[in-house]
PDB file of C-alpha atoms in Angstrom:
ATOM      1  CA  MET X  15     -68.017 -21.773 111.429  1.00  0.00           C
ATOM      2  CA  ASN X  16     -69.025 -19.458 108.581  1.00  0.00           C
ATOM      3  CA  GLU X  17     -67.283 -20.426 105.417  1.00  0.00           C
ATOM      4  CA  GLU X  18     -69.184 -17.152 103.208  1.00  0.00           C
ATOM      5  CA  SER X  19     -71.429 -14.614 104.002  1.00  0.00           C
ATOM      6  CA  ARG X  20     -73.790 -12.743 101.778  1.00  0.00           C
ATOM      7  CA  ARG X  21     -75.662  -9.337 103.131  1.00  0.00           C
ATOM      8  CA  ILE X  22     -78.915  -8.058 101.111  1.00  0.00           C
ATOM      9  CA  PRO X  23     -80.428  -5.096 102.180  1.00  0.00           C
ATOM     10  CA  VAL X  24     -84.264  -5.058 101.993  1.00  0.00           C
ATOM     11  CA  ALA X  25     -86.353  -2.120 101.660  1.00  0.00           C
ATOM     12  CA  THR X  26     -88.504  -3.185  98.485  1.00  0.00           C
ATOM     13  CA  ASP X  27     -90.679  -6.136  96.840  1.00  0.00           C
ATOM     14  CA  GLN X  28     -87.793  -6.951  94.680  1.00  0.00           C
ATOM     15  CA  ASP X  29     -85.260  -7.091  97.064  1.00  0.00           C
ATOM     16  CA  VAL X  30     -87.430 -10.091  98.792  1.00  0.00           C
ATOM     17  CA  VAL X  31     -87.171 -11.881  95.715  1.00  0.00           C
ATOM     18  CA  ARG X  32     -83.128 -10.935  95.681  1.00  0.00           C
ATOM     19  CA  VAL X  33     -82.963 -13.219  98.892  1.00  0.00           C
ATOM     20  CA  ARG X  34     -85.707 -16.330  97.540  1.00  0.00           C
ATOM     21  CA  GLN X  35     -83.205 -16.050  94.975  1.00  0.00           C
ATOM     22  CA  LEU X  36     -79.918 -15.903  97.227  1.00  0.00           C
ATOM     23  CA  VAL X  37     -81.271 -18.653  99.363  1.00  0.00           C
ATOM     24  CA  ARG X  38     -82.002 -20.635  96.527  1.00  0.00           C
ATOM     25  CA  THR X  39     -78.601 -20.564  95.219  1.00  0.00           C
ATOM     26  CA  VAL X  40     -76.779 -20.709  98.477  1.00  0.00           C
ATOM     27  CA  ALA X  41     -79.165 -23.714  98.999  1.00  0.00           C
ATOM     28  CA  VAL X  42     -78.087 -25.684  96.138  1.00  0.00           C
ATOM     29  CA  GLU X  43     -74.592 -24.938  96.534  1.00  0.00           C
ATOM     30  CA  ALA X  44     -74.686 -26.483 100.165  1.00  0.00           C
ATOM     31  CA  LYS X  45     -75.810 -29.561  98.549  1.00  0.00           C
ATOM     32  CA  LEU X  46     -79.435 -29.466 100.542  1.00  0.00           C
ATOM     33  CA  SER X  47     -82.033 -32.020  99.421  1.00  0.00           C
ATOM     34  CA  LEU X  48     -84.816 -30.392  97.209  1.00  0.00           C
ATOM     35  CA  VAL X  49     -87.232 -30.663 100.195  1.00  0.00           C
ATOM     36  CA  ASP X  50     -85.013 -29.259 102.356  1.00  0.00           C
ATOM     37  CA  GLN X  51     -84.069 -26.046  99.691  1.00  0.00           C
ATOM     38  CA  THR X  52     -88.235 -25.634  99.366  1.00  0.00           C
ATOM     39  CA  LYS X  53     -88.461 -25.266 103.012  1.00  0.00           C
ATOM     40  CA  LEU X  54     -85.681 -23.128 103.454  1.00  0.00           C
ATOM     41  CA  VAL X  55     -86.506 -20.717 100.434  1.00  0.00           C
ATOM     42  CA  THR X  56     -90.386 -20.797 102.071  1.00  0.00           C
ATOM     43  CA  ALA X  57     -89.086 -19.786 105.080  1.00  0.00           C
ATOM     44  CA  ALA X  58     -86.821 -17.090 103.924  1.00  0.00           C
ATOM     45  CA  SER X  59     -89.714 -15.599 102.045  1.00  0.00           C
ATOM     46  CA  GLU X  60     -91.889 -15.064 104.694  1.00  0.00           C
ATOM     47  CA  LEU X  61     -89.093 -13.988 106.847  1.00  0.00           C
ATOM     48  CA  ALA X  62     -87.603 -10.935 104.831  1.00  0.00           C
ATOM     49  CA  ARG X  63     -91.140  -9.987 103.762  1.00  0.00           C
ATOM     50  CA  ASN X  64     -91.982  -9.042 107.881  1.00  0.00           C
ATOM     51  CA  THR X  65     -88.520  -7.292 107.577  1.00  0.00           C
ATOM     52  CA  LEU X  66     -90.453  -5.336 104.873  1.00  0.00           C
ATOM     53  CA  VAL X  67     -93.494  -5.173 105.748  1.00  0.00           C
ATOM     54  CA  TYR X  68     -93.639  -4.978 109.979  1.00  0.00           C
ATOM     55  CA  GLY X  69     -90.110  -3.856 110.389  1.00  0.00           C
ATOM     56  CA  GLY X  70     -90.037  -0.675 107.829  1.00  0.00           C
ATOM     57  CA  GLY X  71     -87.133  -2.844 105.845  1.00  0.00           C
ATOM     58  CA  GLY X  72     -83.901  -4.098 107.253  1.00  0.00           C
ATOM     59  CA  THR X  73     -80.933  -6.831 106.245  1.00  0.00           C
ATOM     60  CA  VAL X  74     -80.424 -10.167 105.141  1.00  0.00           C
ATOM     61  CA  GLU X  75     -76.961 -12.147 105.707  1.00  0.00           C
ATOM     62  CA  VAL X  76     -76.872 -15.678 104.117  1.00  0.00           C
ATOM     63  CA  SER X  77     -73.876 -17.934 105.254  1.00  0.00           C
ATOM     64  CA  ARG X  78     -73.060 -21.319 104.862  1.00  0.00           C
ATOM     65  CA  VAL X  79     -71.812 -22.694 107.863  1.00  0.00           C
ATOM     66  CA  ARG X  80     -70.316 -26.073 109.168  1.00  0.00           C
ATOM     67  CA  ASN X  81     -70.735 -27.772 113.027  1.00  0.00           C
ATOM     68  CA  GLU X  82     -68.346 -30.773 114.005  1.00  0.00           C
ATOM     69  CA  ILE X  83     -71.274 -33.081 111.895  1.00  0.00           C
ATOM     70  CA  ARG X  84     -72.756 -31.311 109.300  1.00  0.00           C
ATOM     71  CA  ALA X  85     -72.824 -28.097 106.929  1.00  0.00           C
ATOM     72  CA  GLY X  86     -76.045 -25.548 106.823  1.00  0.00           C
ATOM     73  CA  ILE X  87     -77.035 -22.488 105.957  1.00  0.00           C
ATOM     74  CA  ARG X  88     -77.818 -19.735 108.588  1.00  0.00           C
ATOM     75  CA  ILE X  89     -80.143 -16.693 108.021  1.00  0.00           C
ATOM     76  CA  VAL X  90     -79.940 -13.905 109.583  1.00  0.00           C
ATOM     77  CA  PHE X  91     -83.098 -10.852 109.277  1.00  0.00           C
ATOM     78  CA  ALA X  92     -82.660  -8.155 111.034  1.00  0.00           C
ATOM     79  CA  ASP X  93     -84.541  -4.844 111.361  1.00  0.00           C
ATOM     80  CA  GLN X  94     -84.928  -2.155 113.352  1.00  0.00           C
ATOM     81  CA  GLY X  95     -88.404  -1.826 113.396  1.00  0.00           C
ATOM     82  CA  PRO X  96     -90.978  -1.559 115.994  1.00  0.00           C
ATOM     83  CA  GLY X  97     -90.091  -4.943 117.449  1.00  0.00           C
ATOM     84  CA  ILE X  98     -92.816  -7.358 118.509  1.00  0.00           C
ATOM     85  CA  ALA X  99     -95.264  -6.698 121.235  1.00  0.00           C
ATOM     86  CA  ASP X 100     -96.501  -9.990 122.001  1.00  0.00           C
ATOM     87  CA  LEU X 101     -94.189 -12.778 120.784  1.00  0.00           C
ATOM     88  CA  GLU X 102     -95.575 -15.512 122.600  1.00  0.00           C
ATOM     89  CA  LEU X 103     -98.725 -14.594 120.484  1.00  0.00           C
ATOM     90  CA  ALA X 104     -97.085 -13.916 117.299  1.00  0.00           C
ATOM     91  CA  LEU X 105     -95.598 -17.465 117.734  1.00  0.00           C
ATOM     92  CA  THR X 106     -98.850 -19.278 117.650  1.00  0.00           C
ATOM     93  CA  ASP X 107     -99.519 -21.471 115.234  1.00  0.00           C
ATOM     94  CA  GLY X 108    -101.829 -20.235 112.744  1.00  0.00           C
ATOM     95  CA  TYR X 109    -101.201 -16.237 114.306  1.00  0.00           C
ATOM     96  CA  THR X 110    -100.795 -13.991 111.009  1.00  0.00           C
ATOM     97  CA  THR X 111    -101.318 -10.033 110.650  1.00  0.00           C
ATOM     98  CA  GLY X 112    -102.556 -10.650 107.075  1.00  0.00           C
ATOM     99  CA  GLY X 113     -99.946 -10.571 103.963  1.00  0.00           C
ATOM    100  CA  GLY X 114     -97.348 -12.801 103.229  1.00  0.00           C
ATOM    101  CA  LEU X 115     -97.461 -16.334 102.584  1.00  0.00           C
ATOM    102  CA  GLY X 116     -99.681 -16.834 106.086  1.00  0.00           C
ATOM    103  CA  LEU X 117     -97.411 -18.803 107.684  1.00  0.00           C
ATOM    104  CA  GLY X 118     -96.356 -16.549 110.042  1.00  0.00           C
ATOM    105  CA  LEU X 119     -93.408 -16.974 112.608  1.00  0.00           C
ATOM    106  CA  SER X 120     -94.493 -20.555 113.835  1.00  0.00           C
ATOM    107  CA  GLY X 121     -94.851 -21.828 110.444  1.00  0.00           C
ATOM    108  CA  ALA X 122     -91.283 -20.310 109.377  1.00  0.00           C
ATOM    109  CA  ARG X 123     -89.942 -22.400 112.222  1.00  0.00           C
ATOM    110  CA  ARG X 124     -91.271 -25.534 111.424  1.00  0.00           C
ATOM    111  CA  LEU X 125     -89.556 -25.416 108.151  1.00  0.00           C
ATOM    112  CA  VAL X 126     -86.079 -24.707 109.582  1.00  0.00           C
ATOM    113  CA  ASP X 127     -84.020 -27.152 112.246  1.00  0.00           C
ATOM    114  CA  GLU X 128     -83.290 -23.859 114.254  1.00  0.00           C
ATOM    115  CA  PHE X 129     -84.683 -20.701 114.788  1.00  0.00           C
ATOM    116  CA  ALA X 130     -84.212 -17.907 117.603  1.00  0.00           C
ATOM    117  CA  ILE X 131     -85.328 -14.293 117.733  1.00  0.00           C
ATOM    118  CA  GLU X 132     -84.429 -11.445 119.614  1.00  0.00           C
ATOM    119  CA  THR X 133     -87.406  -8.634 119.860  1.00  0.00           C
ATOM    120  CA  ALA X 134     -88.026  -5.743 122.170  1.00  0.00           C
ATOM    121  CA  PRO X 135     -90.931  -2.959 121.349  1.00  0.00           C
ATOM    122  CA  GLY X 136     -89.001  -0.556 119.815  1.00  0.00           C
ATOM    123  CA  ALA X 137     -85.929  -1.840 119.500  1.00  0.00           C
ATOM    124  CA  GLY X 138     -86.250  -3.893 116.212  1.00  0.00           C
ATOM    125  CA  THR X 139     -86.606  -7.986 115.620  1.00  0.00           C
ATOM    126  CA  THR X 140     -83.545 -10.298 114.810  1.00  0.00           C
ATOM    127  CA  ILE X 141     -84.543 -13.660 113.911  1.00  0.00           C
ATOM    128  CA  THR X 142     -81.455 -16.627 113.007  1.00  0.00           C
ATOM    129  CA  VAL X 143     -82.066 -19.910 111.177  1.00  0.00           C
ATOM    130  CA  THR X 144     -80.203 -22.847 110.194  1.00  0.00           C
ATOM    131  CA  LYS X 145     -80.992 -25.578 108.287  1.00  0.00           C
ATOM    132  CA  TRP X 146     -78.377 -28.265 108.245  1.00  0.00           C
ATOM    133  CA  CYS X 147     -77.718 -30.878 105.027  1.00  0.00           C
ATOM    134  CA  ARG X 148     -79.315 -34.152 105.996  1.00  0.00           C
TER     135      ARG X 148
END
């Protein structure tokens, strides 16, 4: 169940900063621990930068969510870029094409509780991550 959702276009470096700020604000509102706030903001920063650099820009939607047990934050990163040709390679630990924080997709995946990716060459990429309150 979504409580509220906020969407930001990602077209410039300043938009990546705005994504980080929004994620931090929503993480504080959701009462994530400081460690989990930091993990989520770090993952969001990497994924927003990927949206800009590799996807040519797109959107980021940040939502507070709740399931039967707990509350959390879901973030959807979407672009209409070239897609990821070799997803298995892109998800390999340590794989990066340069730039960003050097975390790569695998590093971002380790920082969140749920990570899903939809991509196809020529069809863009959508990555959905969720961090749950402890």
